[in-house]
PDB file of N, CA and C in Angstrom:
ATOM      1  N   MET A   1       0.812  -1.187  -0.247  1.00 38.00           N
ATOM      2  CA  MET A   1      -0.217   0.184  -0.061  1.00 38.00           C
ATOM      3  C   MET A   1       0.945   1.403  -0.081  1.00 38.00           C
ATOM      4  N   SER A   2       0.625   2.183  -0.740  1.00 45.00           N
ATOM      5  CA  SER A   2       1.196   3.153  -0.921  1.00 45.00           C
ATOM      6  C   SER A   2       1.209   4.539   0.426  1.00 45.00           C
ATOM      7  N   LYS A   3       1.889   5.509   0.438  1.00 54.00           N
ATOM      8  CA  LYS A   3       1.809   6.257   1.511  1.00 54.00           C
ATOM      9  C   LYS A   3       0.883   7.378   1.202  1.00 54.00           C
ATOM     10  N   THR A   4       0.154   7.954   2.156  1.00 70.00           N
ATOM     11  CA  THR A   4      -0.844   8.890   1.505  1.00 70.00           C
ATOM     12  C   THR A   4      -0.335  10.381   2.372  1.00 70.00           C
ATOM     13  N   SER A   5      -0.584  11.310   1.894  1.00 83.00           N
ATOM     14  CA  SER A   5      -0.505  12.522   2.529  1.00 83.00           C
ATOM     15  C   SER A   5      -1.195  12.589   3.620  1.00 83.00           C
ATOM     16  N   ASN A   6      -0.808  13.626   4.695  1.00 92.00           N
ATOM     17  CA  ASN A   6      -1.698  13.618   5.646  1.00 92.00           C
ATOM     18  C   ASN A   6      -2.922  14.567   5.738  1.00 92.00           C
ATOM     19  N   TRP A   7      -3.075  14.751   4.651  1.00 94.00           N
ATOM     20  CA  TRP A   7      -4.396  15.791   4.579  1.00 94.00           C
ATOM     21  C   TRP A   7      -5.417  15.054   3.797  1.00 94.00           C
ATOM     22  N   MET A   8      -5.156  13.513   3.652  1.00 93.00           N
ATOM     23  CA  MET A   8      -5.907  12.788   2.481  1.00 93.00           C
ATOM     24  C   MET A   8      -6.250  11.473   3.448  1.00 93.00           C
ATOM     25  N   SER A   9      -7.376  11.195   3.620  1.00 91.00           N
ATOM     26  CA  SER A   9      -7.769   9.981   4.029  1.00 91.00           C
ATOM     27  C   SER A   9      -8.576   9.091   3.127  1.00 91.00           C
ATOM     28  N   ILE A  10      -8.159   7.905   2.807  1.00 88.00           N
ATOM     29  CA  ILE A  10      -8.738   7.226   1.775  1.00 88.00           C
ATOM     30  C   ILE A  10      -9.612   5.806   2.372  1.00 88.00           C
ATOM     31  N   GLY A  11     -10.760   5.695   1.841  1.00 87.00           N
ATOM     32  CA  GLY A  11     -11.678   4.733   2.453  1.00 87.00           C
ATOM     33  C   GLY A  11     -12.130   3.938   1.133  1.00 87.00           C
ATOM     34  N   PRO A  12     -12.950   2.861   1.361  1.00 86.00           N
ATOM     35  CA  PRO A  12     -13.182   2.152   0.238  1.00 86.00           C
ATOM     36  C   PRO A  12     -14.124   2.552  -0.801  1.00 86.00           C
ATOM     37  N   GLU A  13     -14.997   3.845  -0.323  1.00 89.00           N
ATOM     38  CA  GLU A  13     -15.988   4.370  -1.088  1.00 89.00           C
ATOM     39  C   GLU A  13     -15.859   5.723  -1.560  1.00 89.00           C
ATOM     40  N   ASN A  14     -14.791   6.603  -0.591  1.00 92.00           N
ATOM     41  CA  ASN A  14     -14.703   7.842  -0.855  1.00 92.00           C
ATOM     42  C   ASN A  14     -13.262   8.118  -0.222  1.00 92.00           C
ATOM     43  N   ILE A  15     -12.783   9.380  -0.992  1.00 93.00           N
ATOM     44  CA  ILE A  15     -11.421   9.995  -0.331  1.00 93.00           C
ATOM     45  C   ILE A  15     -11.859  11.257   0.481  1.00 93.00           C
ATOM     46  N   THR A  16     -11.430  11.487   1.664  1.00 95.00           N
ATOM     47  CA  THR A  16     -11.464  12.642   2.185  1.00 95.00           C
ATOM     48  C   THR A  16     -10.381  13.762   2.082  1.00 95.00           C
ATOM     49  N   VAL A  17     -10.461  15.119   1.388  1.00 95.00           N
ATOM     50  CA  VAL A  17      -9.371  15.617   1.332  1.00 95.00           C
ATOM     51  C   VAL A  17      -9.444  16.798   2.233  1.00 95.00           C
ATOM     52  N   THR A  18      -8.458  17.015   3.300  1.00 96.00           N
ATOM     53  CA  THR A  18      -8.374  18.152   4.025  1.00 96.00           C
ATOM     54  C   THR A  18      -7.927  19.392   3.198  1.00 96.00           C
ATOM     55  N   LEU A  19      -8.893  20.568   3.188  1.00 97.00           N
ATOM     56  CA  LEU A  19      -8.306  21.730   2.576  1.00 97.00           C
ATOM     57  C   LEU A  19      -7.349  22.490   3.100  1.00 97.00           C
ATOM     58  N   SER A  20      -6.496  23.452   2.374  1.00 96.00           N
ATOM     59  CA  SER A  20      -5.582  23.942   3.106  1.00 96.00           C
ATOM     60  C   SER A  20      -6.093  25.048   3.821  1.00 96.00           C
ATOM     61  N   ARG A  21      -7.233  25.505   3.458  1.00 95.00           N
ATOM     62  CA  ARG A  21      -7.934  26.944   3.959  1.00 95.00           C
ATOM     63  C   ARG A  21      -9.362  26.673   3.902  1.00 95.00           C
ATOM     64  N   PRO A  22     -10.147  26.801   4.696  1.00 96.00           N
ATOM     65  CA  PRO A  22     -11.878  26.694   4.388  1.00 96.00           C
ATOM     66  C   PRO A  22     -12.226  27.303   3.163  1.00 96.00           C
ATOM     67  N   SER A  23     -13.299  26.695   2.621  1.00 95.00           N
ATOM     68  CA  SER A  23     -13.798  27.283   1.463  1.00 95.00           C
ATOM     69  C   SER A  23     -15.081  26.928   1.279  1.00 95.00           C
ATOM     70  N   VAL A  24     -15.951  28.003   0.576  1.00 94.00           N
ATOM     71  CA  VAL A  24     -17.675  27.564   0.669  1.00 94.00           C
ATOM     72  C   VAL A  24     -17.864  26.643  -0.360  1.00 94.00           C
ATOM     73  N   LEU A  25     -18.665  25.818  -0.122  1.00 94.00           N
ATOM     74  CA  LEU A  25     -18.921  24.576  -0.987  1.00 94.00           C
ATOM     75  C   LEU A  25     -20.410  24.127  -0.752  1.00 94.00           C
ATOM     76  N   ASN A  26     -21.095  24.262  -1.546  1.00 93.00           N
ATOM     77  CA  ASN A  26     -22.615  24.414  -1.583  1.00 93.00           C
ATOM     78  C   ASN A  26     -23.421  25.352  -0.415  1.00 93.00           C
ATOM     79  N   GLY A  27     -22.725  26.623  -0.374  1.00 93.00           N
ATOM     80  CA  GLY A  27     -23.003  27.609   0.388  1.00 93.00           C
ATOM     81  C   GLY A  27     -22.542  27.545   1.789  1.00 93.00           C
ATOM     82  N   VAL A  28     -21.834  26.338   2.206  1.00 95.00           N
ATOM     83  CA  VAL A  28     -21.309  26.183   3.481  1.00 95.00           C
ATOM     84  C   VAL A  28     -19.698  26.270   3.814  1.00 95.00           C
ATOM     85  N   ARG A  29     -19.399  27.066   4.625  1.00 97.00           N
ATOM     86  CA  ARG A  29     -18.110  26.982   4.791  1.00 97.00           C
ATOM     87  C   ARG A  29     -17.246  25.664   5.151  1.00 97.00           C
ATOM     88  N   GLN A  30     -16.461  24.942   4.677  1.00 96.00           N
ATOM     89  CA  GLN A  30     -15.917  23.925   4.911  1.00 96.00           C
ATOM     90  C   GLN A  30     -14.411  23.643   4.886  1.00 96.00           C
ATOM     91  N   ASP A  31     -13.768  22.728   5.905  1.00 96.00           N
ATOM     92  CA  ASP A  31     -12.635  22.418   5.720  1.00 96.00           C
ATOM     93  C   ASP A  31     -12.098  21.099   5.172  1.00 96.00           C
ATOM     94  N   LYS A  32     -13.045  20.268   4.822  1.00 97.00           N
ATOM     95  CA  LYS A  32     -12.736  19.177   4.130  1.00 97.00           C
ATOM     96  C   LYS A  32     -13.908  18.877   3.100  1.00 97.00           C
ATOM     97  N   ILE A  33     -13.213  18.139   2.037  1.00 96.00           N
ATOM     98  CA  ILE A  33     -14.230  18.014   0.820  1.00 96.00           C
ATOM     99  C   ILE A  33     -14.299  16.328   0.669  1.00 96.00           C
ATOM    100  N   VAL A  34     -15.369  15.793   0.420  1.00 96.00           N
ATOM    101  CA  VAL A  34     -15.196  14.154   0.339  1.00 96.00           C
ATOM    102  C   VAL A  34     -15.707  14.199  -1.086  1.00 96.00           C
ATOM    103  N   MET A  35     -14.672  12.998  -2.028  1.00 96.00           N
ATOM    104  CA  MET A  35     -15.178  12.648  -2.842  1.00 96.00           C
ATOM    105  C   MET A  35     -15.346  11.078  -3.232  1.00 96.00           C
ATOM    106  N   ARG A  36     -16.621  10.939  -3.805  1.00 94.00           N
ATOM    107  CA  ARG A  36     -16.829   9.494  -4.121  1.00 94.00           C
ATOM    108  C   ARG A  36     -15.973   8.819  -5.146  1.00 94.00           C
ATOM    109  N   VAL A  37     -16.183   7.489  -4.935  1.00 90.00           N
ATOM    110  CA  VAL A  37     -15.236   6.672  -6.144  1.00 90.00           C
ATOM    111  C   VAL A  37     -15.887   6.899  -7.427  1.00 90.00           C
ATOM    112  N   PRO A  38     -15.101   7.092  -8.589  1.00 90.00           N
ATOM    113  CA  PRO A  38     -15.599   7.619  -9.955  1.00 90.00           C
ATOM    114  C   PRO A  38     -16.066   6.235 -10.563  1.00 90.00           C
ATOM    115  N   THR A  39     -17.087   6.309 -11.344  1.00 90.00           N
ATOM    116  CA  THR A  39     -17.615   5.436 -12.159  1.00 90.00           C
ATOM    117  C   THR A  39     -17.302   5.584 -13.937  1.00 90.00           C
ATOM    118  N   MET A  40     -17.250   4.606 -14.715  1.00 90.00           N
ATOM    119  CA  MET A  40     -17.062   4.949 -16.112  1.00 90.00           C
ATOM    120  C   MET A  40     -18.317   5.930 -16.509  1.00 90.00           C
ATOM    121  N   SER A  41     -19.572   5.946 -15.929  1.00 93.00           N
ATOM    122  CA  SER A  41     -20.596   6.725 -16.095  1.00 93.00           C
ATOM    123  C   SER A  41     -19.849   8.384 -16.105  1.00 93.00           C
ATOM    124  N   ASP A  42     -19.687   8.371 -14.898  1.00 91.00           N
ATOM    125  CA  ASP A  42     -19.175   9.709 -14.276  1.00 91.00           C
ATOM    126  C   ASP A  42     -18.016  10.316 -15.522  1.00 91.00           C
ATOM    127  N   LEU A  43     -17.088   9.616 -15.974  1.00 88.00           N
ATOM    128  CA  LEU A  43     -15.920   9.844 -17.119  1.00 88.00           C
ATOM    129  C   LEU A  43     -16.743  10.262 -18.337  1.00 88.00           C
ATOM    130  N   ARG A  44     -17.824   9.673 -18.838  1.00 89.00           N
ATOM    131  CA  ARG A  44     -18.575   9.617 -20.008  1.00 89.00           C
ATOM    132  C   ARG A  44     -19.263  10.945 -19.917  1.00 89.00           C
ATOM    133  N   ALA A  45     -20.053  10.919 -18.865  1.00 89.00           N
ATOM    134  CA  ALA A  45     -20.877  12.216 -18.584  1.00 89.00           C
ATOM    135  C   ALA A  45     -20.025  13.346 -18.749  1.00 89.00           C
ATOM    136  N   ALA A  46     -19.006  13.532 -18.122  1.00 87.00           N
ATOM    137  CA  ALA A  46     -17.995  14.634 -18.270  1.00 87.00           C
ATOM    138  C   ALA A  46     -17.458  14.835 -19.491  1.00 87.00           C
ATOM    139  N   THR A  47     -17.080  13.760 -20.294  1.00 86.00           N
ATOM    140  CA  THR A  47     -16.910  14.373 -21.761  1.00 86.00           C
ATOM    141  C   THR A  47     -17.859  14.502 -22.525  1.00 86.00           C
ATOM    142  N   LYS A  48     -19.018  14.365 -22.084  1.00 85.00           N
ATOM    143  CA  LYS A  48     -20.311  14.741 -23.073  1.00 85.00           C
ATOM    144  C   LYS A  48     -20.598  16.405 -23.022  1.00 85.00           C
ATOM    145  N   HIS A  49     -20.775  16.770 -22.001  1.00 68.00           N
ATOM    146  CA  HIS A  49     -21.438  17.972 -21.636  1.00 68.00           C
ATOM    147  C   HIS A  49     -20.499  19.073 -21.412  1.00 68.00           C
ATOM    148  N   VAL A  50     -19.186  19.052 -21.741  1.00 70.00           N
ATOM    149  CA  VAL A  50     -18.165  20.292 -21.850  1.00 70.00           C
ATOM    150  C   VAL A  50     -17.343  20.276 -22.908  1.00 70.00           C
ATOM    151  N   LYS A  51     -16.569  21.321 -22.955  1.00 77.00           N
ATOM    152  CA  LYS A  51     -15.957  21.929 -24.248  1.00 77.00           C
ATOM    153  C   LYS A  51     -14.441  21.315 -24.133  1.00 77.00           C
ATOM    154  N   ASP A  52     -13.777  21.460 -22.835  1.00 86.00           N
ATOM    155  CA  ASP A  52     -12.288  21.243 -23.083  1.00 86.00           C
ATOM    156  C   ASP A  52     -12.007  20.439 -22.119  1.00 86.00           C
ATOM    157  N   LYS A  53     -10.866  19.869 -22.085  1.00 88.00           N
ATOM    158  CA  LYS A  53     -10.236  18.890 -20.852  1.00 88.00           C
ATOM    159  C   LYS A  53     -10.396  19.403 -19.594  1.00 88.00           C
ATOM    160  N   GLU A  54      -9.892  20.671 -19.478  1.00 90.00           N
ATOM    161  CA  GLU A  54     -10.028  21.418 -17.763  1.00 90.00           C
ATOM    162  C   GLU A  54     -11.579  21.630 -17.475  1.00 90.00           C
ATOM    163  N   GLU A  55     -12.306  22.022 -18.405  1.00 90.00           N
ATOM    164  CA  GLU A  55     -13.674  21.968 -18.171  1.00 90.00           C
ATOM    165  C   GLU A  55     -14.284  20.552 -17.861  1.00 90.00           C
ATOM    166  N   GLN A  56     -13.609  19.789 -18.331  1.00 92.00           N
ATOM    167  CA  GLN A  56     -14.243  18.251 -18.134  1.00 92.00           C
ATOM    168  C   GLN A  56     -13.716  17.704 -16.497  1.00 92.00           C
ATOM    169  N   GLU A  57     -12.746  18.286 -16.367  1.00 93.00           N
ATOM    170  CA  GLU A  57     -12.138  17.650 -15.272  1.00 93.00           C
ATOM    171  C   GLU A  57     -12.909  18.402 -13.738  1.00 93.00           C
ATOM    172  N   ILE A  58     -12.999  19.814 -14.267  1.00 94.00           N
ATOM    173  CA  ILE A  58     -14.001  20.427 -13.245  1.00 94.00           C
ATOM    174  C   ILE A  58     -15.292  19.746 -12.957  1.00 94.00           C
ATOM    175  N   TYR A  59     -16.134  19.398 -14.302  1.00 93.00           N
ATOM    176  CA  TYR A  59     -17.402  18.944 -14.307  1.00 93.00           C
ATOM    177  C   TYR A  59     -16.979  17.698 -13.579  1.00 93.00           C
ATOM    178  N   LEU A  60     -16.112  16.861 -13.849  1.00 94.00           N
ATOM    179  CA  LEU A  60     -16.306  15.720 -13.209  1.00 94.00           C
ATOM    180  C   LEU A  60     -15.925  15.749 -11.545  1.00 94.00           C
ATOM    181  N   PHE A  61     -15.268  16.217 -11.156  1.00 96.00           N
ATOM    182  CA  PHE A  61     -14.691  16.703  -9.771  1.00 96.00           C
ATOM    183  C   PHE A  61     -16.023  17.108  -8.927  1.00 96.00           C
ATOM    184  N   ALA A  62     -16.763  18.000  -9.843  1.00 95.00           N
ATOM    185  CA  ALA A  62     -18.194  18.783  -9.148  1.00 95.00           C
ATOM    186  C   ALA A  62     -18.787  17.617  -8.587  1.00 95.00           C
ATOM    187  N   SER A  63     -19.058  16.640  -9.854  1.00 94.00           N
ATOM    188  CA  SER A  63     -20.105  15.485  -9.730  1.00 94.00           C
ATOM    189  C   SER A  63     -19.510  14.617  -8.668  1.00 94.00           C
ATOM    190  N   LEU A  64     -18.323  14.253  -8.627  1.00 96.00           N
ATOM    191  CA  LEU A  64     -17.861  13.416  -7.445  1.00 96.00           C
ATOM    192  C   LEU A  64     -17.831  13.843  -6.011  1.00 96.00           C
ATOM    193  N   THR A  65     -17.856  15.265  -6.057  1.00 96.00           N
ATOM    194  CA  THR A  65     -17.857  15.732  -4.424  1.00 96.00           C
ATOM    195  C   THR A  65     -19.321  16.383  -4.287  1.00 96.00           C
ATOM    196  N   GLU A  66     -20.106  16.303  -4.947  1.00 95.00           N
ATOM    197  CA  GLU A  66     -21.615  16.996  -4.779  1.00 95.00           C
ATOM    198  C   GLU A  66     -21.555  18.341  -4.730  1.00 95.00           C
ATOM    199  N   CYS A  67     -20.761  19.100  -5.381  1.00 95.00           N
ATOM    200  CA  CYS A  67     -20.649  20.462  -5.192  1.00 95.00           C
ATOM    201  C   CYS A  67     -20.874  21.178  -6.763  1.00 95.00           C
ATOM    202  N   ALA A  68     -21.301  22.465  -6.673  1.00 95.00           N
ATOM    203  CA  ALA A  68     -21.512  23.158  -8.015  1.00 95.00           C
ATOM    204  C   ALA A  68     -19.963  23.278  -8.718  1.00 95.00           C
ATOM    205  N   PRO A  69     -19.816  23.030 -10.046  1.00 94.00           N
ATOM    206  CA  PRO A  69     -18.465  23.629 -10.512  1.00 94.00           C
ATOM    207  C   PRO A  69     -18.081  24.714 -10.106  1.00 94.00           C
ATOM    208  N   GLY A  70     -18.788  25.584  -9.691  1.00 96.00           N
ATOM    209  CA  GLY A  70     -18.230  27.042  -9.529  1.00 96.00           C
ATOM    210  C   GLY A  70     -17.268  26.986  -8.168  1.00 96.00           C
ATOM    211  N   ASP A  71     -18.115  26.215  -7.370  1.00 97.00           N
ATOM    212  CA  ASP A  71     -17.350  25.961  -5.966  1.00 97.00           C
ATOM    213  C   ASP A  71     -15.836  25.342  -6.374  1.00 97.00           C
ATOM    214  N   ILE A  72     -15.703  24.362  -7.161  1.00 96.00           N
ATOM    215  CA  ILE A  72     -14.517  23.892  -7.397  1.00 96.00           C
ATOM    216  C   ILE A  72     -13.749  24.722  -8.288  1.00 96.00           C
ATOM    217  N   GLU A  73     -14.001  25.495  -8.879  1.00 96.00           N
ATOM    218  CA  GLU A  73     -13.363  26.695  -9.787  1.00 96.00           C
ATOM    219  C   GLU A  73     -12.718  27.653  -8.868  1.00 96.00           C
ATOM    220  N   ARG A  74     -13.378  27.861  -7.645  1.00 96.00           N
ATOM    221  CA  ARG A  74     -12.957  29.033  -6.713  1.00 96.00           C
ATOM    222  C   ARG A  74     -11.970  28.217  -5.604  1.00 96.00           C
ATOM    223  N   LEU A  75     -11.780  26.858  -5.806  1.00 97.00           N
ATOM    224  CA  LEU A  75     -10.615  26.483  -4.765  1.00 97.00           C
ATOM    225  C   LEU A  75      -9.260  26.993  -4.952  1.00 97.00           C
ATOM    226  N   SER A  76      -8.713  27.079  -4.201  1.00 96.00           N
ATOM    227  CA  SER A  76      -7.147  27.577  -4.380  1.00 96.00           C
ATOM    228  C   SER A  76      -6.426  26.756  -5.219  1.00 96.00           C
ATOM    229  N   ILE A  77      -5.394  26.808  -6.049  1.00 96.00           N
ATOM    230  CA  ILE A  77      -4.547  25.812  -6.742  1.00 96.00           C
ATOM    231  C   ILE A  77      -4.308  24.719  -5.643  1.00 96.00           C
ATOM    232  N   ARG A  78      -3.628  24.961  -4.639  1.00 96.00           N
ATOM    233  CA  ARG A  78      -3.094  23.916  -3.565  1.00 96.00           C
ATOM    234  C   ARG A  78      -4.591  22.994  -3.853  1.00 96.00           C
ATOM    235  N   ASP A  79      -5.584  23.365  -3.559  1.00 97.00           N
ATOM    236  CA  ASP A  79      -6.390  22.467  -2.962  1.00 97.00           C
ATOM    237  C   ASP A  79      -7.014  21.820  -3.927  1.00 97.00           C
ATOM    238  N   TYR A  80      -7.047  22.541  -5.332  1.00 97.00           N
ATOM    239  CA  TYR A  80      -7.562  21.634  -6.404  1.00 97.00           C
ATOM    240  C   TYR A  80      -6.529  20.777  -6.652  1.00 97.00           C
ATOM    241  N   ASN A  81      -5.202  20.931  -6.701  1.00 96.00           N
ATOM    242  CA  ASN A  81      -4.122  19.803  -6.660  1.00 96.00           C
ATOM    243  C   ASN A  81      -4.509  18.639  -5.629  1.00 96.00           C
ATOM    244  N   ARG A  82      -5.095  19.013  -4.618  1.00 95.00           N
ATOM    245  CA  ARG A  82      -5.373  18.135  -3.372  1.00 95.00           C
ATOM    246  C   ARG A  82      -6.289  17.320  -4.190  1.00 95.00           C
ATOM    247  N   ILE A  83      -7.502  17.577  -4.731  1.00 96.00           N
ATOM    248  CA  ILE A  83      -8.480  16.966  -5.174  1.00 96.00           C
ATOM    249  C   ILE A  83      -8.105  16.052  -6.443  1.00 96.00           C
ATOM    250  N   GLN A  84      -7.481  16.684  -7.195  1.00 94.00           N
ATOM    251  CA  GLN A  84      -6.553  15.850  -8.264  1.00 94.00           C
ATOM    252  C   GLN A  84      -6.091  14.635  -7.866  1.00 94.00           C
ATOM    253  N   GLU A  85      -4.886  15.108  -6.791  1.00 93.00           N
ATOM    254  CA  GLU A  85      -4.328  13.590  -6.170  1.00 93.00           C
ATOM    255  C   GLU A  85      -5.330  12.790  -5.674  1.00 93.00           C
ATOM    256  N   GLY A  86      -6.295  13.234  -5.065  1.00 91.00           N
ATOM    257  CA  GLY A  86      -7.265  12.129  -4.257  1.00 91.00           C
ATOM    258  C   GLY A  86      -8.027  11.563  -5.620  1.00 91.00           C
ATOM    259  N   PHE A  87      -8.653  12.164  -6.733  1.00 91.00           N
ATOM    260  CA  PHE A  87      -9.096  11.200  -7.677  1.00 91.00           C
ATOM    261  C   PHE A  87      -8.180  10.445  -8.229  1.00 91.00           C
ATOM    262  N   PHE A  88      -6.751  10.623  -8.713  1.00 89.00           N
ATOM    263  CA  PHE A  88      -5.728   9.566  -9.073  1.00 89.00           C
ATOM    264  C   PHE A  88      -5.450   8.431  -8.102  1.00 89.00           C
ATOM    265  N   ARG A  89      -5.727   8.838  -6.853  1.00 86.00           N
ATOM    266  CA  ARG A  89      -5.436   7.719  -5.888  1.00 86.00           C
ATOM    267  C   ARG A  89      -6.658   6.598  -6.014  1.00 86.00           C
ATOM    268  N   HIS A  90      -7.931   7.306  -6.321  1.00 81.00           N
ATOM    269  CA  HIS A  90      -9.038   6.568  -6.330  1.00 81.00           C
ATOM    270  C   HIS A  90      -9.051   5.559  -7.394  1.00 81.00           C
ATOM    271  N   VAL A  91      -8.690   6.184  -8.705  1.00 82.00           N
ATOM    272  CA  VAL A  91      -8.806   5.321  -9.864  1.00 82.00           C
ATOM    273  C   VAL A  91      -7.604   4.480 -10.106  1.00 82.00           C
ATOM    274  N   ASN A  92      -6.546   4.845  -9.211  1.00 75.00           N
ATOM    275  CA  ASN A  92      -5.339   3.561  -9.393  1.00 75.00           C
ATOM    276  C   ASN A  92      -4.239   4.182  -8.283  1.00 75.00           C
ATOM    277  N   GLU A  93      -3.504   3.080  -7.673  1.00 59.00           N
ATOM    278  CA  GLU A  93      -2.811   3.714  -6.717  1.00 59.00           C
ATOM    279  C   GLU A  93      -1.689   4.338  -7.313  1.00 59.00           C
ATOM    280  N   ASP A  94      -1.259   3.773  -8.727  1.00 51.00           N
ATOM    281  CA  ASP A  94      -0.348   4.621  -9.322  1.00 51.00           C
ATOM    282  C   ASP A  94      -0.510   5.756 -10.239  1.00 51.00           C
ATOM    283  N   HIS A  95      -0.200   6.713  -9.692  1.00 44.00           N
ATOM    284  CA  HIS A  95      -0.372   8.184  -9.904  1.00 44.00           C
ATOM    285  C   HIS A  95      -0.517   8.418 -11.650  1.00 44.00           C
ATOM    286  N   ALA A  96       0.529   7.860 -12.174  1.00 44.00           N
ATOM    287  CA  ALA A  96       1.171   8.171 -13.585  1.00 44.00           C
ATOM    288  C   ALA A  96       0.252   7.336 -14.488  1.00 44.00           C
ATOM    289  N   ASP A  97      -0.030   6.090 -14.133  1.00 47.00           N
ATOM    290  CA  ASP A  97      -0.956   5.405 -14.939  1.00 47.00           C
ATOM    291  C   ASP A  97      -2.548   6.113 -14.798  1.00 47.00           C
ATOM    292  N   ALA A  98      -3.077   6.335 -13.929  1.00 43.00           N
ATOM    293  CA  ALA A  98      -4.205   6.929 -13.586  1.00 43.00           C
ATOM    294  C   ALA A  98      -4.468   8.068 -14.493  1.00 43.00           C
ATOM    295  N   ALA A  99      -3.082   8.955 -14.530  1.00 47.00           N
ATOM    296  CA  ALA A  99      -3.525  10.051 -15.302  1.00 47.00           C
ATOM    297  C   ALA A  99      -3.672  10.036 -16.914  1.00 47.00           C
ATOM    298  N   GLN A 100      -2.927   8.735 -16.942  1.00 50.00           N
ATOM    299  CA  GLN A 100      -2.995   8.428 -18.579  1.00 50.00           C
ATOM    300  C   GLN A 100      -4.301   7.904 -18.863  1.00 50.00           C
ATOM    301  N   ALA A 101      -4.658   7.158 -17.704  1.00 49.00           N
ATOM    302  CA  ALA A 101      -5.945   6.305 -17.985  1.00 49.00           C
ATOM    303  C   ALA A 101      -7.467   7.676 -18.060  1.00 49.00           C
ATOM    304  N   VAL A 102      -7.292   8.722 -17.195  1.00 49.00           N
ATOM    305  CA  VAL A 102      -7.972   9.779 -17.627  1.00 49.00           C
ATOM    306  C   VAL A 102      -7.927  10.591 -19.071  1.00 49.00           C
ATOM    307  N   GLY A 103      -6.521  10.557 -19.160  1.00 54.00           N
ATOM    308  CA  GLY A 103      -6.548  11.244 -20.618  1.00 54.00           C
ATOM    309  C   GLY A 103      -7.028  10.505 -21.781  1.00 54.00           C
ATOM    310  N   LYS A 104      -6.938   9.076 -21.470  1.00 57.00           N
ATOM    311  CA  LYS A 104      -7.523   8.369 -22.891  1.00 57.00           C
ATOM    312  C   LYS A 104      -9.042   8.743 -22.683  1.00 57.00           C
ATOM    313  N   ALA A 105      -9.810   8.454 -21.484  1.00 54.00           N
ATOM    314  CA  ALA A 105     -11.204   8.569 -21.457  1.00 54.00           C
ATOM    315  C   ALA A 105     -11.646   9.754 -21.776  1.00 54.00           C
ATOM    316  N   ALA A 106     -11.011  10.599 -21.702  1.00 51.00           N
ATOM    317  CA  ALA A 106     -11.299  12.207 -22.208  1.00 51.00           C
ATOM    318  C   ALA A 106     -10.927  12.560 -23.537  1.00 51.00           C
ATOM    319  N   GLY A 107     -10.596  11.484 -24.032  1.00 54.00           N
ATOM    320  CA  GLY A 107     -10.261  11.776 -25.692  1.00 54.00           C
ATOM    321  C   GLY A 107      -8.579  12.251 -26.011  1.00 54.00           C
ATOM    322  N   ASP A 108      -7.911  12.111 -25.334  1.00 53.00           N
ATOM    323  CA  ASP A 108      -6.455  12.549 -25.237  1.00 53.00           C
ATOM    324  C   ASP A 108      -5.539  11.837 -26.373  1.00 53.00           C
TER     325      ASP A 108
END
């Protein structure tokens, strides 16, 4: 099992990411965000309804965290990177392989 960061907690059905600073998510100021396990359906939905890869990822993360896309866009870069790392941990323990898989699913 690979080592995780102290700001990430991995469970069988979700990952909890502690934000570097509280942020407003769904109208509530929070210091953590929970991301559920992604499905192939989530990836397909993200690629169908948006214009570019960046927007696809924001849409996907919003869906997985049950937040509005605008909430994800307002996160600091540090916290957005934490969400990305959590996503890649969920799809595959090997971060590099997971990034390639997402790129292929998004039509890269």
